Coordinates of C-alpha atoms in Angstrom, one line a residue:
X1 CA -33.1 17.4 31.7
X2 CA -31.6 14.6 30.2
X3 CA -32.5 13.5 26.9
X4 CA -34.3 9.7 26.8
X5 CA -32.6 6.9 25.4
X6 CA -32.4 6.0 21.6
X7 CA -35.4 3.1 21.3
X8 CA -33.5 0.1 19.8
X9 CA -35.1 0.2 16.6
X10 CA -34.5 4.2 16.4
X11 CA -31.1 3.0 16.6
X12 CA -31.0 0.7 14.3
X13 CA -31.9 3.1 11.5
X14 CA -30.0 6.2 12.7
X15 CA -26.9 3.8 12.4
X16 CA -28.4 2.2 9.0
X17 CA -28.6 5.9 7.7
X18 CA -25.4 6.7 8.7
X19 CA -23.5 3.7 7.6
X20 CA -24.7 2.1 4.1
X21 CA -23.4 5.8 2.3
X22 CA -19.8 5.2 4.1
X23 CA -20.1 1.6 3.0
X24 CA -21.0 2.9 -0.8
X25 CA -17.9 5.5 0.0
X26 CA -15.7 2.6 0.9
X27 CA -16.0 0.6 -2.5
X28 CA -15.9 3.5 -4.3
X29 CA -12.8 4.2 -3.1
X30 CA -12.0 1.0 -4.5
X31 CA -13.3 1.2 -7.5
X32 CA -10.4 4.1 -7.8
X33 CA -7.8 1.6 -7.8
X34 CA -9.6 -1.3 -9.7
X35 CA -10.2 1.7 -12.9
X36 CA -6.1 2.2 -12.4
X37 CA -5.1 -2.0 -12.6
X38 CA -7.8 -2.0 -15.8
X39 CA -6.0 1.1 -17.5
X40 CA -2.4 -0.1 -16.9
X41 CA -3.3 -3.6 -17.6
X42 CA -4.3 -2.8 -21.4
X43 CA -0.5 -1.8 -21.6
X44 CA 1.1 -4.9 -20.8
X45 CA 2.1 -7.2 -17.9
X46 CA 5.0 -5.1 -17.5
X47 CA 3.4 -1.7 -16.8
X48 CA 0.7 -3.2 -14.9
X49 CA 3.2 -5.4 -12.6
X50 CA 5.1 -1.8 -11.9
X51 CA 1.7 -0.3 -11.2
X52 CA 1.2 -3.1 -9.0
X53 CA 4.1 -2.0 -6.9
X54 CA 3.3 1.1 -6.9
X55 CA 0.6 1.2 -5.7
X56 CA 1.1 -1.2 -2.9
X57 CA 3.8 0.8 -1.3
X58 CA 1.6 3.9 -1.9
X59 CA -1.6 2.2 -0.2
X60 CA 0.7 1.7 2.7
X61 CA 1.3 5.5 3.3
X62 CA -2.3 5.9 3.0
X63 CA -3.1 3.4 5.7
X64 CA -0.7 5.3 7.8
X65 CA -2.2 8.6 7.1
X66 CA -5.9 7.6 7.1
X67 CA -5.1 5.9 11.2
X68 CA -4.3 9.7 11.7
X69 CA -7.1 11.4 10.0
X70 CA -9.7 8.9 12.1
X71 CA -8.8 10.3 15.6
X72 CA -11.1 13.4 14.5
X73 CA -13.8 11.2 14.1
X74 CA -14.5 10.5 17.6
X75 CA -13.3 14.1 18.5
X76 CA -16.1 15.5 16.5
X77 CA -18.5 13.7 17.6
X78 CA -18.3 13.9 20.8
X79 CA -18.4 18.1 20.8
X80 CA -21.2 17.7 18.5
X81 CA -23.2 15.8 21.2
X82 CA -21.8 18.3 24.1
X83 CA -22.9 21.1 22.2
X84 CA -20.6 23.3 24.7
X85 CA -18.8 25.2 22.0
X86 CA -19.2 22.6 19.6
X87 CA -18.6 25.0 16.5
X88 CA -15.1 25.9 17.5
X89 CA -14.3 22.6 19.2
X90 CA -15.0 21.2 16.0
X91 CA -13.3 23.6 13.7
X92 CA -9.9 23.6 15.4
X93 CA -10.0 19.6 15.3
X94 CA -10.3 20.0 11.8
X95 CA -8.0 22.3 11.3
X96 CA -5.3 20.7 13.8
X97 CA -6.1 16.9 12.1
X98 CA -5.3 19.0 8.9
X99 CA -1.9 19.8 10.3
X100 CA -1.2 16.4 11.5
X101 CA -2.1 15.2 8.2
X102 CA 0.8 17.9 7.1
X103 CA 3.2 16.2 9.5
X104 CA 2.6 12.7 8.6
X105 CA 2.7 13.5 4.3
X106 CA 5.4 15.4 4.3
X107 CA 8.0 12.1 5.5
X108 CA 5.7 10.2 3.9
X109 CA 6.8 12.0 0.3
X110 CA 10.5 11.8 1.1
X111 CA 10.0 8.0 1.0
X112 CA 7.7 7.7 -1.9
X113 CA 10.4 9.8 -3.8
X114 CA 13.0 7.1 -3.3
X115 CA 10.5 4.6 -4.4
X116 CA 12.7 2.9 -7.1
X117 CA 15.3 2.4 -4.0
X118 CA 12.4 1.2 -1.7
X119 CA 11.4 -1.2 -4.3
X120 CA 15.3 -2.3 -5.1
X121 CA 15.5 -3.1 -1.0
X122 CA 12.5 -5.2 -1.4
X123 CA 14.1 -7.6 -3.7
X124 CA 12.1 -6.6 -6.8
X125 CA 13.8 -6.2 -10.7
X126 CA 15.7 -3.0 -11.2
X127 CA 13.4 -2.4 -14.4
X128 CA 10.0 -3.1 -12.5
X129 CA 11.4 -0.9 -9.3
X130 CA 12.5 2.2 -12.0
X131 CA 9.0 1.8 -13.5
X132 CA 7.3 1.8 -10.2
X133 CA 9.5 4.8 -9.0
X134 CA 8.3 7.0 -12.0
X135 CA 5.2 5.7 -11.2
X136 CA 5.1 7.0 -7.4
X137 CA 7.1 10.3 -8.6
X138 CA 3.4 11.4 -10.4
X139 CA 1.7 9.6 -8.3
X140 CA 2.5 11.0 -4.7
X141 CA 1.5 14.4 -5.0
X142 CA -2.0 13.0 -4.3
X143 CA -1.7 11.6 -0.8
X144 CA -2.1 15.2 0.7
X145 CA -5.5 16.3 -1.1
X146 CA -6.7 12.8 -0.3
X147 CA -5.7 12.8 3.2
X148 CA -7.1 16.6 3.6
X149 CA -10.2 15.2 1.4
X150 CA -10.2 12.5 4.3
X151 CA -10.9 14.5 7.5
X152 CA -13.2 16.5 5.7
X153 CA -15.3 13.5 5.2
X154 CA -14.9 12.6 8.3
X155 CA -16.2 15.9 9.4
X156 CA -19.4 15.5 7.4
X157 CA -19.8 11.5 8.8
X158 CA -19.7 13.4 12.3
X159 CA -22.1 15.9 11.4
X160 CA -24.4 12.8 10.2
X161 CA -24.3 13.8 6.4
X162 CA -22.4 10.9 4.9
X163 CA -23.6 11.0 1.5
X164 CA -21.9 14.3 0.4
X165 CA -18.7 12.1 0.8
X166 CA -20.5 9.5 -1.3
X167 CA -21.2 12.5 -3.9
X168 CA -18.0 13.3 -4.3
X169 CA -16.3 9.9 -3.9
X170 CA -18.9 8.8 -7.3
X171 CA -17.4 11.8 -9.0
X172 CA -13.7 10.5 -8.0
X173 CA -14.4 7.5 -9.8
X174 CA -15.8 9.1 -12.9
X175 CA -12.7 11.7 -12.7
X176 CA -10.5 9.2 -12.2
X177 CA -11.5 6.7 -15.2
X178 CA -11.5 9.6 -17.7
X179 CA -8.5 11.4 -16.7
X180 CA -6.2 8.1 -16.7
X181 CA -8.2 7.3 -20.1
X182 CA -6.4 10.1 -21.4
X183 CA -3.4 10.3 -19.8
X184 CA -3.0 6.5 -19.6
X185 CA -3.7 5.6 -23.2
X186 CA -3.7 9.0 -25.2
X187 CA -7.4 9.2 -25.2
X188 CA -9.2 12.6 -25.6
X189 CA -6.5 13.6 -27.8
X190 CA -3.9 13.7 -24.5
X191 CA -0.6 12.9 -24.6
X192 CA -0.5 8.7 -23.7
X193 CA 2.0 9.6 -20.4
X194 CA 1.8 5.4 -19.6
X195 CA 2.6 4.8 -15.8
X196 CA 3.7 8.4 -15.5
X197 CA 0.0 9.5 -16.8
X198 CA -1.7 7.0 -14.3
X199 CA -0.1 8.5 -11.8
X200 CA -0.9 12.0 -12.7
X201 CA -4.6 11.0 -13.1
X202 CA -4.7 10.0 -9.6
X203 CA -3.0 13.2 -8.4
X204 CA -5.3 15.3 -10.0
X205 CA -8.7 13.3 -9.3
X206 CA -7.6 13.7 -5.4
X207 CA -7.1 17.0 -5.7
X208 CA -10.5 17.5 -7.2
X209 CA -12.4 15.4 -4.6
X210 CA -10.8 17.7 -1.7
X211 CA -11.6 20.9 -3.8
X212 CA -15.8 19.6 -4.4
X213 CA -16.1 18.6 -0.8
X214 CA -14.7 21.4 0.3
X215 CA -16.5 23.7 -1.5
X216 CA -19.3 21.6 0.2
X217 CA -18.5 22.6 3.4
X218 CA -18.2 25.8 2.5
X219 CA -21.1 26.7 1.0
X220 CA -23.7 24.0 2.5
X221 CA -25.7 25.9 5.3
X222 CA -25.4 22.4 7.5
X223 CA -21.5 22.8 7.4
X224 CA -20.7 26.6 6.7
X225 CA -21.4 28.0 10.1
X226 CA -17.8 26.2 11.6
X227 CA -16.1 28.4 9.3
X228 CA -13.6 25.0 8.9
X229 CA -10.6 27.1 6.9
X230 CA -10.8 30.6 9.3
X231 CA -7.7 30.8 10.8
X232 CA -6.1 27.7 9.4
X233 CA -2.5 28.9 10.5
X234 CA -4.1 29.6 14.3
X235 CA -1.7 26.7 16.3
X236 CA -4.0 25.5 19.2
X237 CA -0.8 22.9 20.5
X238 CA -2.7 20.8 23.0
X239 CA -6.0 19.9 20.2
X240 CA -2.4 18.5 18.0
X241 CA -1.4 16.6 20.7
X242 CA -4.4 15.0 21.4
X243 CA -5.0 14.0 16.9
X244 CA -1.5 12.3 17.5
X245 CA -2.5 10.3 20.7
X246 CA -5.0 9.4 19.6
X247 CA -4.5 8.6 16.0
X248 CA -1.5 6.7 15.7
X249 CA -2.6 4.2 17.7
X250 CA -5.7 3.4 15.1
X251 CA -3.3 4.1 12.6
X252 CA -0.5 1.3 13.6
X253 CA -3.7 -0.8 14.0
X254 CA -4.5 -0.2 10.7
X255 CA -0.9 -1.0 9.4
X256 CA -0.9 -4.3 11.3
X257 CA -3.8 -5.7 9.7
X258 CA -3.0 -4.7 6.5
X259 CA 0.8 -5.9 6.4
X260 CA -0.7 -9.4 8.5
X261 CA -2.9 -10.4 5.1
X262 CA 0.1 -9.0 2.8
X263 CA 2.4 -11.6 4.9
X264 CA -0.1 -14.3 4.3
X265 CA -0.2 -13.6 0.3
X266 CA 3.5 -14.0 0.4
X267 CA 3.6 -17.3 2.5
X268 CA 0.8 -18.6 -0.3
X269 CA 3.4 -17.5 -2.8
X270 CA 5.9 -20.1 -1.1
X271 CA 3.0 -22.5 -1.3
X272 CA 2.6 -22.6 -5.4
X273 CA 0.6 -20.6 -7.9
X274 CA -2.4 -23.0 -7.0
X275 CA -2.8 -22.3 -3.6
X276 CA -1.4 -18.2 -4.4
X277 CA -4.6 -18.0 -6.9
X278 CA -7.0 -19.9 -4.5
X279 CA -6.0 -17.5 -1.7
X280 CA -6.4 -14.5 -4.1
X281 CA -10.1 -15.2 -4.8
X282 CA -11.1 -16.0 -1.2
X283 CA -9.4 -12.6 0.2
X284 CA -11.0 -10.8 -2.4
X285 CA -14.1 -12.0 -2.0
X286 CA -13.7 -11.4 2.3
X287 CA -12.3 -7.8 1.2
X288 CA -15.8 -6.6 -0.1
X289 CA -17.6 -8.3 2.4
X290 CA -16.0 -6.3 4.4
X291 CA -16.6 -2.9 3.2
X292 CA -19.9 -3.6 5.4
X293 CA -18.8 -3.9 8.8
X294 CA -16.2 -1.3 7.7
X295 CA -18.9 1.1 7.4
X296 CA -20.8 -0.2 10.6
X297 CA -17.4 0.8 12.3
X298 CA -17.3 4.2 11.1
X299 CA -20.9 4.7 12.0
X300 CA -20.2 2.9 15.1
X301 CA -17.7 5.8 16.0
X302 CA -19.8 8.5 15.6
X303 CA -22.8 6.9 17.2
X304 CA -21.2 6.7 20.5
X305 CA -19.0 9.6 20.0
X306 CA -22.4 11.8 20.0
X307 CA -23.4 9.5 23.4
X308 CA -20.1 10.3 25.0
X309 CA -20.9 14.6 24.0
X310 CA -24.2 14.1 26.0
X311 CA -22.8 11.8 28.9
X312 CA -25.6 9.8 28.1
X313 CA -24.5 6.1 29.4
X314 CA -27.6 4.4 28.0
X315 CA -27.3 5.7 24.7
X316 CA -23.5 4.5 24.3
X317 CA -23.9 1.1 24.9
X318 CA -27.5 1.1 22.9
X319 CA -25.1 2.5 19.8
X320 CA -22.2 0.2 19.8
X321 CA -24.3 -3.6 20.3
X322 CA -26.8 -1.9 17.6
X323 CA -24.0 -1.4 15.3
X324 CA -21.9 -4.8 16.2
X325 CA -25.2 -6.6 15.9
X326 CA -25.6 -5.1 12.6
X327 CA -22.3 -6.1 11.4
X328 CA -21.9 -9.8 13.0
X329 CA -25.8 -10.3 11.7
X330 CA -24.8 -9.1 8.2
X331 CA -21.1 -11.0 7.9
X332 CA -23.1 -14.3 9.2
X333 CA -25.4 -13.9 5.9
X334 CA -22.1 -13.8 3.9
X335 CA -20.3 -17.0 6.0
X336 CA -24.0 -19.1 4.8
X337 CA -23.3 -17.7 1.2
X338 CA -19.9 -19.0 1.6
X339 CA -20.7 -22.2 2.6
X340 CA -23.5 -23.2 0.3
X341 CA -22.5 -21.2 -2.6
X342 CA -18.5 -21.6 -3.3
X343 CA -18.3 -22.3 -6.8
X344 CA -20.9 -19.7 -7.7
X345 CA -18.3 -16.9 -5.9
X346 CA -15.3 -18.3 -7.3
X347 CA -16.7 -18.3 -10.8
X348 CA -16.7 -14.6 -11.1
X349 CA -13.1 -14.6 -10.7
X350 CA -12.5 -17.6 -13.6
X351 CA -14.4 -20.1 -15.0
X352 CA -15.2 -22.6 -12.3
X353 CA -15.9 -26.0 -15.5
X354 CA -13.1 -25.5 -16.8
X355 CA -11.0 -28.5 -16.0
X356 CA -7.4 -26.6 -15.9
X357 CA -8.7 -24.8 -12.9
X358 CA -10.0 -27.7 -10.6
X359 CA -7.3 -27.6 -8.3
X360 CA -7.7 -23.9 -8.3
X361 CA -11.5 -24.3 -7.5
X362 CA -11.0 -26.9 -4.7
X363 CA -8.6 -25.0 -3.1
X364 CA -10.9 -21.9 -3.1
X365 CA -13.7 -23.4 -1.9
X366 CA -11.9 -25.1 1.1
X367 CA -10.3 -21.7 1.9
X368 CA -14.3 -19.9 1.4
X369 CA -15.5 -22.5 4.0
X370 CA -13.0 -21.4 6.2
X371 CA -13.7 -17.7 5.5
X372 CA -17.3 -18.0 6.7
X373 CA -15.8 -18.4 10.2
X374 CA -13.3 -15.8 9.5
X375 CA -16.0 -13.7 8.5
X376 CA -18.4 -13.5 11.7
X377 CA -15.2 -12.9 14.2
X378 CA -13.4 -10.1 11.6
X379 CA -17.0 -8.3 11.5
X380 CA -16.8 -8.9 15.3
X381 CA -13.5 -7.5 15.3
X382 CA -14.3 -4.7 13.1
X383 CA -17.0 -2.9 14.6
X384 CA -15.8 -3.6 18.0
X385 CA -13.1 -1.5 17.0
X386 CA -15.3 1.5 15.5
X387 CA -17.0 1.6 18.9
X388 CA -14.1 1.5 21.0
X389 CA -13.2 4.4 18.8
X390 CA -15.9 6.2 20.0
X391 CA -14.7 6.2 23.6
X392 CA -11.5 7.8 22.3
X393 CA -10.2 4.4 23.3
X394 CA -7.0 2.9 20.6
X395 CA -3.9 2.5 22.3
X396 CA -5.4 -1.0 23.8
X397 CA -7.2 -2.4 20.8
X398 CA -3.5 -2.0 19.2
X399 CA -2.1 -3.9 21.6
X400 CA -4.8 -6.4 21.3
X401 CA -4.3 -6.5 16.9
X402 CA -0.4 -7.0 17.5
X403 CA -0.6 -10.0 20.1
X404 CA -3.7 -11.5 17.7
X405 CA -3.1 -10.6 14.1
X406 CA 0.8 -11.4 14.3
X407 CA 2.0 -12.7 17.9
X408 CA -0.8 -15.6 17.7
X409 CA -2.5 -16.0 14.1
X410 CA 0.0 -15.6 11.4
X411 CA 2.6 -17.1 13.8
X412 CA 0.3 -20.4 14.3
X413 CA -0.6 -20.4 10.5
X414 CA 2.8 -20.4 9.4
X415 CA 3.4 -23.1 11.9
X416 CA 0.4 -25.1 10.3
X417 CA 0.9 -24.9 7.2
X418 CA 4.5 -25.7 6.9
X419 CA 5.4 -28.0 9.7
X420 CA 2.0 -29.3 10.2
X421 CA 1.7 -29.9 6.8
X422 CA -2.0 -27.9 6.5
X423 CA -0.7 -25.9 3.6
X424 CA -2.9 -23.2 2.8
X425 CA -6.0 -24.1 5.2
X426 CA -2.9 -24.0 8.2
X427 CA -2.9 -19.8 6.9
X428 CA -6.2 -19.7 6.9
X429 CA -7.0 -21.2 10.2
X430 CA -4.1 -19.0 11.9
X431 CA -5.5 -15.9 10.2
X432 CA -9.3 -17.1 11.4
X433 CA -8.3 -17.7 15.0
X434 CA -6.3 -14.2 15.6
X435 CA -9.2 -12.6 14.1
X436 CA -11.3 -14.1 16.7
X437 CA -9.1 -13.6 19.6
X438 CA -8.9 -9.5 18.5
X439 CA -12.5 -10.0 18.4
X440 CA -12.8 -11.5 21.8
X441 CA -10.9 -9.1 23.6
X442 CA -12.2 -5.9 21.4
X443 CA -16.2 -7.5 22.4
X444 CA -14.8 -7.6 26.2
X445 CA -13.6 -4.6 26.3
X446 CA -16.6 -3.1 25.4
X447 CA -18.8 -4.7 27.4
X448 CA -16.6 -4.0 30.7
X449 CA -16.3 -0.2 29.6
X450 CA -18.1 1.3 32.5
X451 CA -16.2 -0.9 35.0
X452 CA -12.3 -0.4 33.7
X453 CA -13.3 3.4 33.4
X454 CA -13.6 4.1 30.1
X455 CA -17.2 5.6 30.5
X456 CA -18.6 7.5 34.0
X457 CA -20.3 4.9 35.7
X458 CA -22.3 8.0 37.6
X459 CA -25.5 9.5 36.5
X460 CA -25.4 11.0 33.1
X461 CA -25.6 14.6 33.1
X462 CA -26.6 17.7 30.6
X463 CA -24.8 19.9 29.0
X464 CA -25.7 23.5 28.0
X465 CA -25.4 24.4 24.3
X466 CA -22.8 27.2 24.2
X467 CA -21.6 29.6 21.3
X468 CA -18.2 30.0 19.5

């Protein structure tokens, strides 16, 4: 028999539960790097400038990677709603989106070890690019932990039990703040190791979060029965092939949107430190709002992922409008905040009376008025995404972020804002309308899913549970 559709409103709250510990996860994970910029800062400009650096490059390999990890995700997911030998369906995605994870780091080091070159290339001073390089030499040994640390997460967000991530991703930030304490400034009575120390910190609070959640995994009796690390080294080929296809698309989506807002920064940059400053609040305060829908995406993933196990057509599209609903509803509360509230935003970045930082101010709040529009269509854009995900469908939603984020929007802002003569607003409106495009198209192609094939437009139709 097949099982009855979620009730909106059932829904709503399996997606709530699901999300607001991966949204928690999220800024914790950011809170990581804000504890690293506060440690390096008390050094000086110069070591936090090479931290800076650093860490950009290295946040690029970790966009790269994470696109890779996601594709288990909607794998999981979706032999967790089949049930048909979901235990070993599940454990050799792990383990085969483990060894992808391998395949991707391993490259991924050889850069980082060249970092002072990398940095040299990219125009930067040869004593900021040697400082950033000794910085990525301690530093990089951390991507693999956190990218194993990663799929394991994603494993428990399949299995519905987000908040053991959040556990351990709380305990990251705690790890992380008093390891760097010591290792950054000689606190603790530890050698002060400077950029070299914050690097090592990072390393080893990685290391740790993979170690406690997967001693979770282990041990948990919700978790332990798929036996995740029994015959790691068993190859099973065609499961690798599959993590690849369908990972690097989400993970060259990933790098486009990332390296479209880090073009913008550097066209504000040509702009003036007045318009550089303005855009840095704005973004900033877009880039938390944003660890909402984020979540809603993730949640998004599995939601429909489970549908698609149990061929359950109703249930699909009752996941991914809950979810979208949820994440357009919640960024249109942020756009009103935006708009009625500017200065009171902008004032926890610097102090909004003081005179030497009008121009500052009015810049940001003309930018924060645009935001709000840029807000509904990139939570649009967002989930859309997540729930595309959860049809195993990426290779088109790239397609769609490369013709919007860069093709159209930072194309036309550039185009604004130095031959129109819009300035900083021309960036903003370019990077506001190819948000909404990829939202467009992303909301279309959901909604047309059963007719271009992406779901079984037949009956839906049970599966037996089977064993191992």
């Amino acid at each position: 028999m097949n099982r009855s559709p979620t009730p909106w409103r059932d829904e709503m709250r399996a997606t709530l539960a699901l999300a607001w510990p991966l949204v928690l996860t999220n800024l914790a994970q950011a809170a990581i790097h804000a504890t690293d910029v506060i440690l390096l800062g008390r050094l000086g400009a110069r070591q936090l400038a090479a931290g800076a650096l650093g860490t950009n490059l290295m946040m690029a390999c970790v966009v790269i990677g994470s696109g890779l990890v996601m594709a288990a995700s909607p794998m999981i997911a979706k032999a967790v709603g089949a049930r048909f030998n979901a235990v070993r369906d599940v454990r050799r995605t792990v383990r085969q989106t483990m060894w992808a994870a391998v395949a991707v780091v391993v490259p991924l080091w050889l850069l980082l070890w060249q970092g002072e070159r990398v940095l040299l290339l990219l125009g930067q001073e040869p004593a900021l690019a040697a400082d950033g390089g000794h910085f990525l030499r301690a530093m990089m040994w951390g991507l693999l932990p956190y990218m194993f640390y990663l799929v394991l997460r994603v494993f428990v967000a399949a299995l519905e039990r987000p908040a053991w991530s959040l556990v351990i991703a709380v305990g990251g930030v705690i790890a992380n703040a008093v390891i760097n304490y010591g290792l950054v400034l000689g606190g603790f009575g530890m050698p002060q190791l400077g950029l070299v120390g914050a690097g090592l910190g990072s390393t080893i609070a990685n290391s740790l979060m993979f170690v406690g959640l997967a001693t979770v995994v282990s041990v948990h009796p919700r978790f332990r029965r798929f036996h995740l690390f029994g015959h790691f080294w068993r190859a099973d080929w065609p499961r690798f092939r599959a993590v690849w296809r369908l990972g690097l698309p989400i993970a060259i989506t990933l790098g486009l949107e990332v390296t479209v807002f880090n073009a913008a920064m550097f066209l504000m940059g040509l702009l003036g430190q007045d318009p550089l400053a303005a855009h840095a609040i704005a973004i900033q305060i877009a880039s938390v709002t944003f660890m909402v829908p984020l979540g809603l995406a993730q949640a998004a993933t599995v939601r429909v992922g489970l549908a698609v196990g149990r061929r359950d057509r109703i249930a699909i599209g009752r996941a991914g409008w809950t979810a979208w609903a949820m994440g357009v509803g919640f960024m249109g509360l942020t756009a009103i905040l935006m708009i009625t509230a500017p200065r009171l935003l902008i004032g926890i970045f610097l102090d909004a009376h003081n005179p030497a930082n009008a121009e500052v101010v009015r810049l940001a709040i003309s930018y924060l008025a645009l935001a709000a529009l840029f807000q509904i269509v990139d939570g649009a854009q967002a989930v859309g995404a997540g729930m595309l995900r959860g049809l195993h469908d990426t290779t088109v939603p790239m397609l769609f972020a490369l013709v919007g984020y860069w093709l159209i929007g930072l194309a036309f802002g550039a185009w604004l804002a130095f031959h129109a003569g819009w300035a900083g607003v021309g960036i903003w409106t370019g990077l506001a309308l190819g948000l909404a495009i990829v939202a467009v198209l992303m909301t279309a192609r959901w909604a047309l899913r059963e007719r271009i094939g992406l779901v079984d437009a037949g009956p839906a139709v049970s599966r037996s549970t089977g064993g191992r």
